Amino acid sequence: MALYNAADDGEGDEAPDTGKEVEPASTSSDSAADAVTEIIGASGIYDDFLRSLQEGPVFQTAKWIQDQDLLGTKKLMSEFRESMFPSFLTEYVAGMRSMDQLIGREHSKYLEVTAALSDLAVGPGTLSAWRASLQIENVIGELIKSPVFKVSVPPVWATEDFRKSLGLTVHHQVYMTDWLAQIDAGRGLLSELSSLPLSMYRDYVSNLGDSPTRFEFGSSLHTGLGVNGLLGADALSSEAVLDDADLEVEVADRVDDLLTPQQAGRLDALEDLRRALATIDAKVVEMLEGGWHVVHQAPPAAAEMAAQCAVESIDRAIRAAAPDSEVEKWLPTSGRPEKEWRSPSGRLTRAVRIRYIMRGHKDEAKMTCTLADNLIALQTQATARAQAIKHSSAGDLSMARCLLGTAEHILTMLFVIARS
């Protein structure tokens, strides 16, 4: 499966120094390894397994081989995990859940270490998404206590409804990934297309500090809602779901619950988004409305048609807001490496247009690029789904809502949230 991740696009971005990077646990002097040792000693749960991760080179070597893709080993490792890991993953999730109850999810260092362990054990996917979502919930829980909400006369945007929307966004995220982790057992219900954007979102909110700006709060909300759309679409397009009609219905029900805050957030920003887009390209508004009309009419391949509307609305909007002539003038002084300027066909890339629109907001631009690129990758999944079914199923319609909602949150990031 192709991965589109603007966080690692070779564009020369400086990696933010978060102080949260966990080195492989075989380095005994590392503080993260010490924390793992304390967790193992305190819990007494699946000790042998955790020690094998901490002390043995097996998983570290496997991860290195997978990253390097020597002799096409990514496919080999994927098949190995699918055939050998189901019982292992079930026990891992059960043990991790027991440790959560014992130690508590409010301990940020504990969540950081267990997220690193999950990444080391099986790489990006359902487990890493689950642990990342817990970290996000922990951080957002502190953010919504920010001083900006506590002053005697808070800013007009710092409302109780906004706080609730942000909290509910990550709450539903945790609820969804927690459930997927319980039933996954190696089936690959989530892939890098959603788990890596989720990890980027975690890193973003973790670095906002105690008093984020209005733009950073708005970005946190709409990026979180967009990531939720990717999570839902990714799960619905997995092979396990496509091969199991009962599982499809169950996942679709959970996805609809996941999208509840997204739909509320969409309605809150809808009029502002329509007005903004109408000044850029009125056709974009028509495309989005056409996509939602498809969802309501529920024809066969609704997800495919909605995905086309979602992607084309983004492309039309950014072409109109970042015309070639203006972007060409900006690029030589932008600091962006020339290799990212143009596609193989010679056209300006989607990434440089988005970065032009969001210039001055590097982290937010990078997240927006990732959301857009992974949405487009999931359009391919929607097309594959349309070819696999001959009717409009519950999963098809849920995926359509995921893709359209994510597109609207991307456009809100680009054109509605005040930059001041």
Short mmCIF file of C-alpha atoms in Angstrom, two decimals:
data_model
loop_
_atom_site.label_atom_id
_atom_site.label_comp_id
_atom_site.label_asym_id
_atom_site.label_seq_id
_atom_site.Cartn_x
_atom_site.Cartn_y
_atom_site.Cartn_z
CA MET A 1 0.00 0.00 0.00
CA ALA A 2 1.36 3.36 -1.01
CA LEU A 3 1.88 5.84 1.75
CA TYR A 4 1.55 9.59 1.39
CA ASN A 5 3.05 11.36 4.36
CA ALA A 6 4.07 14.98 4.06
CA ALA A 7 5.87 14.71 7.35
CA ASP A 8 8.57 12.70 5.64
CA ASP A 9 8.60 14.05 2.11
CA GLY A 10 12.27 14.82 1.74
CA GLU A 11 11.53 18.53 1.69
CA GLY A 12 14.28 19.55 4.08
CA ASP A 13 12.02 20.44 6.98
CA GLU A 14 13.72 20.62 10.30
CA ALA A 15 12.45 17.93 12.64
CA PRO A 16 10.96 19.54 15.73
CA ASP A 17 12.89 18.78 18.88
CA THR A 18 10.03 17.53 21.03
CA GLY A 19 12.14 15.81 23.64
CA LYS A 20 9.77 12.86 23.32
CA GLU A 21 11.60 10.62 20.94
CA VAL A 22 12.17 7.16 22.40
CA GLU A 23 15.27 5.31 21.34
CA PRO A 24 15.28 1.51 21.03
CA ALA A 25 15.01 0.06 24.49
CA SER A 26 18.24 -1.91 24.23
CA THR A 27 20.13 1.24 25.24
CA SER A 28 20.23 0.67 28.99
CA SER A 29 21.13 4.25 29.86
CA ASP A 30 18.21 5.74 27.99
CA SER A 31 15.55 7.28 30.24
CA ALA A 32 12.76 5.69 28.22
CA ALA A 33 14.31 2.27 28.73
CA ASP A 34 14.50 2.99 32.46
CA ALA A 35 10.81 3.92 32.41
CA VAL A 36 10.01 0.64 30.63
CA THR A 37 11.92 -1.25 33.32
CA GLU A 38 9.91 0.50 36.05
CA ILE A 39 6.66 -0.33 34.27
CA ILE A 40 7.62 -3.99 33.94
CA GLY A 41 8.58 -4.24 37.59
CA ALA A 42 5.42 -2.51 38.79
CA SER A 43 2.90 -4.36 36.66
CA GLY A 44 3.98 -8.00 36.61
CA ILE A 45 1.93 -8.33 33.42
CA TYR A 46 3.28 -10.25 30.39
CA ASP A 47 6.79 -9.68 31.72
CA ASP A 48 8.47 -12.05 29.31
CA PHE A 49 7.00 -10.29 26.31
CA LEU A 50 7.99 -6.80 27.38
CA ARG A 51 11.48 -7.97 28.29
CA SER A 52 11.86 -9.54 24.86
CA LEU A 53 11.16 -6.11 23.39
CA GLN A 54 13.48 -4.38 25.82
CA GLU A 55 16.43 -6.75 25.75
CA GLY A 56 16.24 -8.75 22.55
CA PRO A 57 17.31 -7.53 19.12
CA VAL A 58 14.60 -9.42 17.21
CA PHE A 59 12.04 -6.68 16.82
CA GLN A 60 14.62 -3.95 16.38
CA THR A 61 16.23 -5.91 13.56
CA ALA A 62 12.87 -6.64 11.97
CA LYS A 63 11.92 -2.98 12.14
CA TRP A 64 15.20 -1.95 10.52
CA ILE A 65 14.77 -4.51 7.74
CA GLN A 66 11.23 -3.36 7.17
CA ASP A 67 12.23 0.32 7.03
CA GLN A 68 15.05 -0.40 4.60
CA ASP A 69 12.81 -2.68 2.50
CA LEU A 70 15.79 -4.84 1.63
CA LEU A 71 14.90 -7.23 -1.19
CA GLY A 72 11.22 -6.27 -0.90
CA THR A 73 10.89 -7.45 2.68
CA LYS A 74 8.02 -5.12 3.58
CA LYS A 75 5.56 -7.51 1.97
CA LEU A 76 7.31 -10.46 3.59
CA MET A 77 7.11 -8.88 7.06
CA SER A 78 3.46 -8.00 6.53
CA GLU A 79 2.62 -11.57 5.61
CA PHE A 80 4.61 -12.83 8.59
CA ARG A 81 2.69 -10.62 10.99
CA GLU A 82 -0.63 -11.70 9.50
CA SER A 83 0.19 -15.39 9.79
CA MET A 84 2.07 -15.45 13.11
CA PHE A 85 0.85 -12.56 15.23
CA PRO A 86 -2.93 -12.83 15.84
CA SER A 87 -2.70 -14.50 19.25
CA PHE A 88 0.32 -12.39 20.12
CA LEU A 89 -1.56 -9.18 19.32
CA THR A 90 -4.61 -10.23 21.29
CA GLU A 91 -2.48 -10.91 24.36
CA TYR A 92 -0.54 -7.71 23.84
CA VAL A 93 -3.69 -5.58 23.74
CA ALA A 94 -5.16 -7.33 26.78
CA GLY A 95 -1.93 -6.85 28.71
CA MET A 96 -1.63 -3.21 27.69
CA ARG A 97 -5.20 -2.58 28.77
CA SER A 98 -4.46 -4.11 32.17
CA MET A 99 -1.40 -1.87 32.51
CA ASP A 100 -3.55 1.14 31.60
CA GLN A 101 -5.86 0.34 34.49
CA LEU A 102 -2.97 -0.24 36.86
CA ILE A 103 -0.82 2.76 36.02
CA GLY A 104 -3.42 5.16 34.67
CA ARG A 105 -3.72 6.89 31.32
CA GLU A 106 -2.98 10.30 32.78
CA HIS A 107 0.76 9.53 33.02
CA SER A 108 2.22 11.04 29.86
CA LYS A 109 5.58 9.27 30.16
CA TYR A 110 3.87 5.91 30.44
CA LEU A 111 1.76 6.60 27.34
CA GLU A 112 4.85 7.74 25.46
CA VAL A 113 6.76 4.57 26.27
CA THR A 114 3.90 2.20 25.47
CA ALA A 115 3.33 3.98 22.15
CA ALA A 116 7.01 3.48 21.31
CA LEU A 117 6.77 -0.20 22.28
CA SER A 118 3.78 -0.69 19.97
CA ASP A 119 5.59 1.00 17.08
CA LEU A 120 8.61 -1.22 17.69
CA ALA A 121 6.56 -4.40 17.91
CA VAL A 122 4.39 -4.13 14.82
CA GLY A 123 5.02 -0.77 13.15
CA PRO A 124 2.36 1.72 12.02
CA GLY A 125 -1.19 0.44 12.17
CA THR A 126 -4.04 -0.21 14.56
CA LEU A 127 -1.99 -0.60 17.73
CA SER A 128 0.12 2.50 17.16
CA ALA A 129 -3.05 4.48 16.33
CA TRP A 130 -4.65 3.35 19.59
CA ARG A 131 -1.66 4.37 21.70
CA ALA A 132 -1.24 7.67 19.84
CA SER A 133 -4.91 8.53 20.38
CA LEU A 134 -4.47 8.03 24.12
CA GLN A 135 -1.54 10.43 24.09
CA ILE A 136 -3.62 12.96 22.17
CA GLU A 137 -6.48 12.66 24.64
CA ASN A 138 -4.07 13.31 27.49
CA VAL A 139 -2.63 16.42 25.83
CA ILE A 140 -5.98 17.83 24.70
CA GLY A 141 -7.33 17.33 28.21
CA GLU A 142 -4.71 19.81 29.38
CA LEU A 143 -5.15 22.18 26.43
CA ILE A 144 -8.83 22.73 27.10
CA LYS A 145 -7.82 23.93 30.57
CA SER A 146 -5.76 26.65 28.88
CA PRO A 147 -5.78 30.13 30.49
CA VAL A 148 -7.48 31.54 27.40
CA PHE A 149 -10.73 29.89 28.53
CA LYS A 150 -10.41 31.06 32.15
CA VAL A 151 -10.03 34.84 31.87
CA SER A 152 -12.97 36.96 32.99
CA VAL A 153 -13.74 37.97 29.41
CA PRO A 154 -12.47 35.17 27.12
CA PRO A 155 -12.11 35.77 23.38
CA VAL A 156 -15.36 35.42 21.46
CA TRP A 157 -14.19 32.16 19.89
CA ALA A 158 -13.12 30.55 23.21
CA THR A 159 -16.57 29.22 23.98
CA GLU A 160 -17.69 26.25 26.02
CA ASP A 161 -19.02 24.69 22.80
CA PHE A 162 -15.55 24.93 21.25
CA ARG A 163 -13.98 23.22 24.26
CA LYS A 164 -16.56 20.46 24.11
CA SER A 165 -16.02 20.00 20.38
CA LEU A 166 -12.28 19.61 20.83
CA GLY A 167 -12.71 17.20 23.73
CA LEU A 168 -15.33 15.11 21.92
CA THR A 169 -13.17 14.91 18.80
CA VAL A 170 -10.38 13.10 20.62
CA HIS A 171 -12.77 11.15 22.86
CA HIS A 172 -14.41 9.56 19.82
CA GLN A 173 -10.96 9.01 18.33
CA VAL A 174 -9.91 7.01 21.40
CA TYR A 175 -13.18 5.11 21.45
CA MET A 176 -12.75 4.05 17.82
CA THR A 177 -9.08 3.07 17.95
CA ASP A 178 -9.54 1.28 21.28
CA TRP A 179 -12.29 -0.86 19.79
CA LEU A 180 -10.32 -1.55 16.61
CA ALA A 181 -7.31 -2.64 18.67
CA GLN A 182 -9.48 -5.14 20.53
CA ILE A 183 -10.81 -6.81 17.38
CA ASP A 184 -7.87 -6.40 15.01
CA ALA A 185 -5.76 -9.47 15.93
CA GLY A 186 -3.45 -8.93 12.97
CA ARG A 187 -6.13 -8.23 10.37
CA GLY A 188 -4.72 -4.82 9.51
CA LEU A 189 -7.87 -2.77 10.08
CA LEU A 190 -5.79 0.42 10.05
CA SER A 191 -2.76 1.20 7.93
CA GLU A 192 -0.12 3.91 7.64
CA LEU A 193 -2.63 6.04 5.72
CA SER A 194 -4.36 6.92 8.99
CA SER A 195 -1.95 5.90 11.76
CA LEU A 196 0.91 8.11 10.60
CA PRO A 197 -1.23 11.27 10.18
CA LEU A 198 -2.57 10.51 13.66
CA SER A 199 1.00 10.35 14.99
CA MET A 200 1.78 13.67 13.32
CA TYR A 201 -1.32 15.17 14.92
CA ARG A 202 -0.14 13.88 18.31
CA ASP A 203 3.24 15.54 17.84
CA TYR A 204 1.60 18.79 16.79
CA VAL A 205 -0.70 19.16 19.78
CA SER A 206 2.05 17.97 22.13
CA ASN A 207 4.20 20.94 21.09
CA LEU A 208 1.61 23.71 21.40
CA GLY A 209 2.55 24.71 24.94
CA ASP A 210 0.26 26.10 27.62
CA SER A 211 -1.34 28.96 25.68
CA PRO A 212 -2.01 28.13 22.04
CA THR A 213 -3.19 30.85 19.69
CA ARG A 214 -6.64 30.94 18.14
CA PHE A 215 -5.23 29.56 14.91
CA GLU A 216 -3.49 26.71 16.73
CA PHE A 217 -6.68 25.84 18.59
CA GLY A 218 -8.67 25.93 15.37
CA SER A 219 -6.05 23.82 13.64
CA SER A 220 -6.16 21.32 16.50
CA LEU A 221 -9.91 20.94 16.12
CA HIS A 222 -10.17 20.70 12.35
CA THR A 223 -7.06 18.58 11.90
CA GLY A 224 -8.38 16.19 14.55
CA LEU A 225 -11.72 15.98 12.77
CA GLY A 226 -9.97 15.42 9.44
CA VAL A 227 -7.80 12.66 10.90
CA ASN A 228 -10.94 10.99 12.24
CA GLY A 229 -12.26 10.90 8.70
CA LEU A 230 -9.06 9.21 7.54
CA LEU A 231 -9.35 6.66 10.37
CA GLY A 232 -12.89 5.76 9.34
CA ALA A 233 -12.13 5.53 5.62
CA ASP A 234 -8.99 3.49 6.26
CA ALA A 235 -10.82 0.95 8.42
CA LEU A 236 -13.69 0.62 5.95
CA SER A 237 -11.32 0.03 3.03
CA SER A 238 -9.29 -2.70 4.76
CA GLU A 239 -9.37 -6.14 3.17
CA ALA A 240 -10.74 -7.71 6.35
CA VAL A 241 -13.80 -5.46 6.24
CA LEU A 242 -14.33 -5.92 2.52
CA ASP A 243 -14.30 -9.69 3.01
CA ASP A 244 -16.74 -9.78 5.94
CA ALA A 245 -20.23 -8.29 5.53
CA ASP A 246 -21.04 -8.53 9.24
CA LEU A 247 -17.79 -6.82 10.21
CA GLU A 248 -18.47 -4.13 7.62
CA VAL A 249 -21.79 -3.26 9.25
CA GLU A 250 -20.20 -3.21 12.69
CA VAL A 251 -17.30 -1.01 11.58
CA ALA A 252 -19.68 1.31 9.69
CA ASP A 253 -21.74 1.78 12.87
CA ARG A 254 -18.60 2.67 14.82
CA VAL A 255 -17.44 5.02 12.07
CA ASP A 256 -20.77 6.83 12.10
CA ASP A 257 -20.28 7.40 15.83
CA LEU A 258 -16.71 8.57 15.17
CA LEU A 259 -18.04 11.11 12.68
CA THR A 260 -20.59 12.62 15.08
CA PRO A 261 -18.23 15.44 16.17
CA GLN A 262 -17.09 15.82 12.55
CA GLN A 263 -20.64 16.41 11.37
CA ALA A 264 -21.25 18.90 14.18
CA GLY A 265 -17.98 20.68 13.37
CA ARG A 266 -18.90 20.69 9.70
CA LEU A 267 -22.23 22.37 10.36
CA ASP A 268 -20.64 24.94 12.67
CA ALA A 269 -18.20 26.05 9.97
CA LEU A 270 -20.35 25.37 6.91
CA GLU A 271 -21.62 28.88 6.21
CA ASP A 272 -18.19 30.41 6.77
CA LEU A 273 -16.68 27.79 4.47
CA ARG A 274 -19.27 28.40 1.76
CA ARG A 275 -18.68 32.15 1.87
CA ALA A 276 -14.90 31.72 1.73
CA LEU A 277 -15.03 29.25 -1.13
CA ALA A 278 -17.51 31.33 -3.09
CA THR A 279 -14.94 34.13 -3.27
CA ILE A 280 -12.30 31.68 -4.51
CA ASP A 281 -14.21 29.43 -6.92
CA ALA A 282 -17.97 28.97 -6.69
CA LYS A 283 -17.62 25.62 -8.48
CA VAL A 284 -15.97 24.20 -5.35
CA VAL A 285 -19.16 24.77 -3.34
CA GLU A 286 -21.16 22.99 -6.04
CA MET A 287 -18.80 20.03 -5.96
CA LEU A 288 -19.08 19.62 -2.22
CA GLU A 289 -22.85 19.92 -2.31
CA GLY A 290 -22.89 17.38 -5.15
CA GLY A 291 -20.86 14.98 -3.04
CA TRP A 292 -23.32 15.22 -0.14
CA HIS A 293 -26.20 14.78 -2.56
CA VAL A 294 -24.60 11.50 -3.63
CA VAL A 295 -24.45 10.39 0.00
CA HIS A 296 -28.13 11.16 0.52
CA GLN A 297 -29.20 9.46 -2.72
CA ALA A 298 -27.01 6.41 -1.98
CA PRO A 299 -26.36 5.15 -5.51
CA PRO A 300 -23.92 2.27 -6.16
CA ALA A 301 -20.29 3.35 -5.65
CA ALA A 302 -21.32 6.36 -3.58
CA ALA A 303 -17.88 6.40 -1.94
CA GLU A 304 -16.12 6.56 -5.30
CA MET A 305 -18.21 9.47 -6.53
CA ALA A 306 -18.01 11.32 -3.21
CA ALA A 307 -14.24 10.81 -3.14
CA GLN A 308 -13.94 12.35 -6.59
CA CYS A 309 -15.94 15.36 -5.43
CA ALA A 310 -13.79 15.67 -2.30
CA VAL A 311 -10.46 15.53 -4.12
CA GLU A 312 -11.48 17.77 -6.99
CA SER A 313 -12.89 20.37 -4.59
CA ILE A 314 -9.51 20.61 -2.87
CA ASP A 315 -7.57 20.77 -6.13
CA ARG A 316 -9.82 23.43 -7.66
CA ALA A 317 -9.70 25.54 -4.51
CA ILE A 318 -5.93 25.51 -4.13
CA ARG A 319 -5.37 26.16 -7.84
CA ALA A 320 -7.62 29.21 -7.60
CA ALA A 321 -6.11 30.47 -4.33
CA ALA A 322 -2.53 29.76 -5.39
CA PRO A 323 -2.35 30.55 -9.12
CA ASP A 324 0.76 29.56 -11.02
CA SER A 325 1.96 33.14 -11.52
CA GLU A 326 1.96 33.94 -7.78
CA VAL A 327 3.44 30.63 -6.68
CA GLU A 328 6.21 30.90 -9.29
CA LYS A 329 7.23 34.27 -7.85
CA TRP A 330 7.18 32.94 -4.29
CA LEU A 331 9.08 29.69 -4.79
CA PRO A 332 12.63 31.07 -5.29
CA THR A 333 12.47 32.82 -1.91
CA SER A 334 10.33 30.21 -0.15
CA GLY A 335 13.16 28.01 1.06
CA ARG A 336 11.44 24.97 -0.44
CA PRO A 337 13.80 22.60 -2.27
CA GLU A 338 13.37 22.59 -6.03
CA LYS A 339 12.69 18.84 -6.14
CA GLU A 340 9.27 19.43 -4.54
CA TRP A 341 8.19 22.24 -6.84
CA ARG A 342 6.86 20.25 -9.76
CA SER A 343 5.29 16.91 -10.51
CA PRO A 344 6.81 14.62 -13.16
CA SER A 345 4.44 16.25 -15.68
CA GLY A 346 5.97 19.66 -14.92
CA ARG A 347 2.99 21.11 -13.07
CA LEU A 348 3.26 22.82 -9.70
CA THR A 349 2.62 20.27 -6.97
CA ARG A 350 -0.30 20.27 -4.60
CA ALA A 351 2.14 20.56 -1.69
CA VAL A 352 3.69 23.84 -2.84
CA ARG A 353 0.30 25.39 -3.48
CA ILE A 354 -0.87 24.46 0.04
CA ARG A 355 2.37 25.76 1.54
CA TYR A 356 1.96 29.01 -0.39
CA ILE A 357 -1.56 29.46 0.97
CA MET A 358 -0.41 28.65 4.53
CA ARG A 359 2.96 30.37 4.32
CA GLY A 360 4.19 31.41 7.73
CA HIS A 361 2.55 28.38 9.36
CA LYS A 362 4.95 25.55 8.66
CA ASP A 363 3.61 22.87 11.02
CA GLU A 364 -0.01 23.48 10.08
CA ALA A 365 0.90 23.46 6.38
CA LYS A 366 2.67 20.14 6.76
CA MET A 367 -0.34 18.57 8.48
CA THR A 368 -2.68 19.92 5.83
CA CYS A 369 -0.48 18.46 3.08
CA THR A 370 -0.53 15.09 4.81
CA LEU A 371 -4.31 15.12 5.23
CA ALA A 372 -4.78 16.00 1.57
CA ASP A 373 -2.30 13.45 0.24
CA ASN A 374 -3.67 10.62 2.35
CA LEU A 375 -7.23 11.56 1.43
CA ILE A 376 -6.22 11.19 -2.21
CA ALA A 377 -4.62 7.82 -1.45
CA LEU A 378 -7.89 6.72 0.15
CA GLN A 379 -9.72 7.81 -2.99
CA THR A 380 -7.94 4.88 -4.62
CA GLN A 381 -9.25 2.64 -1.85
CA ALA A 382 -12.77 3.93 -2.46
CA THR A 383 -12.44 3.11 -6.14
CA ALA A 384 -11.30 -0.41 -5.28
CA ARG A 385 -14.26 -0.75 -2.94
CA ALA A 386 -16.65 0.38 -5.67
CA GLN A 387 -15.27 -2.33 -7.94
CA ALA A 388 -15.71 -4.94 -5.20
CA ILE A 389 -19.40 -4.26 -4.47
CA LYS A 390 -22.37 -3.74 -6.73
CA HIS A 391 -24.63 -1.83 -4.36
CA SER A 392 -24.49 1.01 -1.89
CA SER A 393 -23.67 -0.66 1.42
CA ALA A 394 -23.50 0.81 4.90
CA GLY A 395 -19.72 0.86 4.61
CA ASP A 396 -19.85 2.60 1.23
CA LEU A 397 -21.96 5.45 2.59
CA SER A 398 -19.89 5.78 5.76
CA MET A 399 -16.72 6.01 3.69
CA ALA A 400 -18.32 8.72 1.54
CA ARG A 401 -19.08 10.75 4.67
CA CYS A 402 -15.51 10.24 5.90
CA LEU A 403 -13.94 11.52 2.69
CA LEU A 404 -16.23 14.49 2.17
CA GLY A 405 -16.00 15.55 5.79
CA THR A 406 -12.22 15.37 5.74
CA ALA A 407 -12.11 17.44 2.54
CA GLU A 408 -14.22 20.14 4.17
CA HIS A 409 -12.00 20.25 7.24
CA ILE A 410 -8.93 20.58 5.00
CA LEU A 411 -10.59 23.49 3.20
CA THR A 412 -11.54 25.03 6.55
CA MET A 413 -7.90 24.83 7.61
CA LEU A 414 -6.89 26.55 4.39
CA PHE A 415 -9.48 29.28 4.08
CA VAL A 416 -11.62 29.81 7.19
CA ILE A 417 -9.54 29.69 10.40
CA ALA A 418 -8.20 33.15 11.21
CA ARG A 419 -4.41 33.27 10.99
CA SER A 420 -4.04 36.04 13.59
#
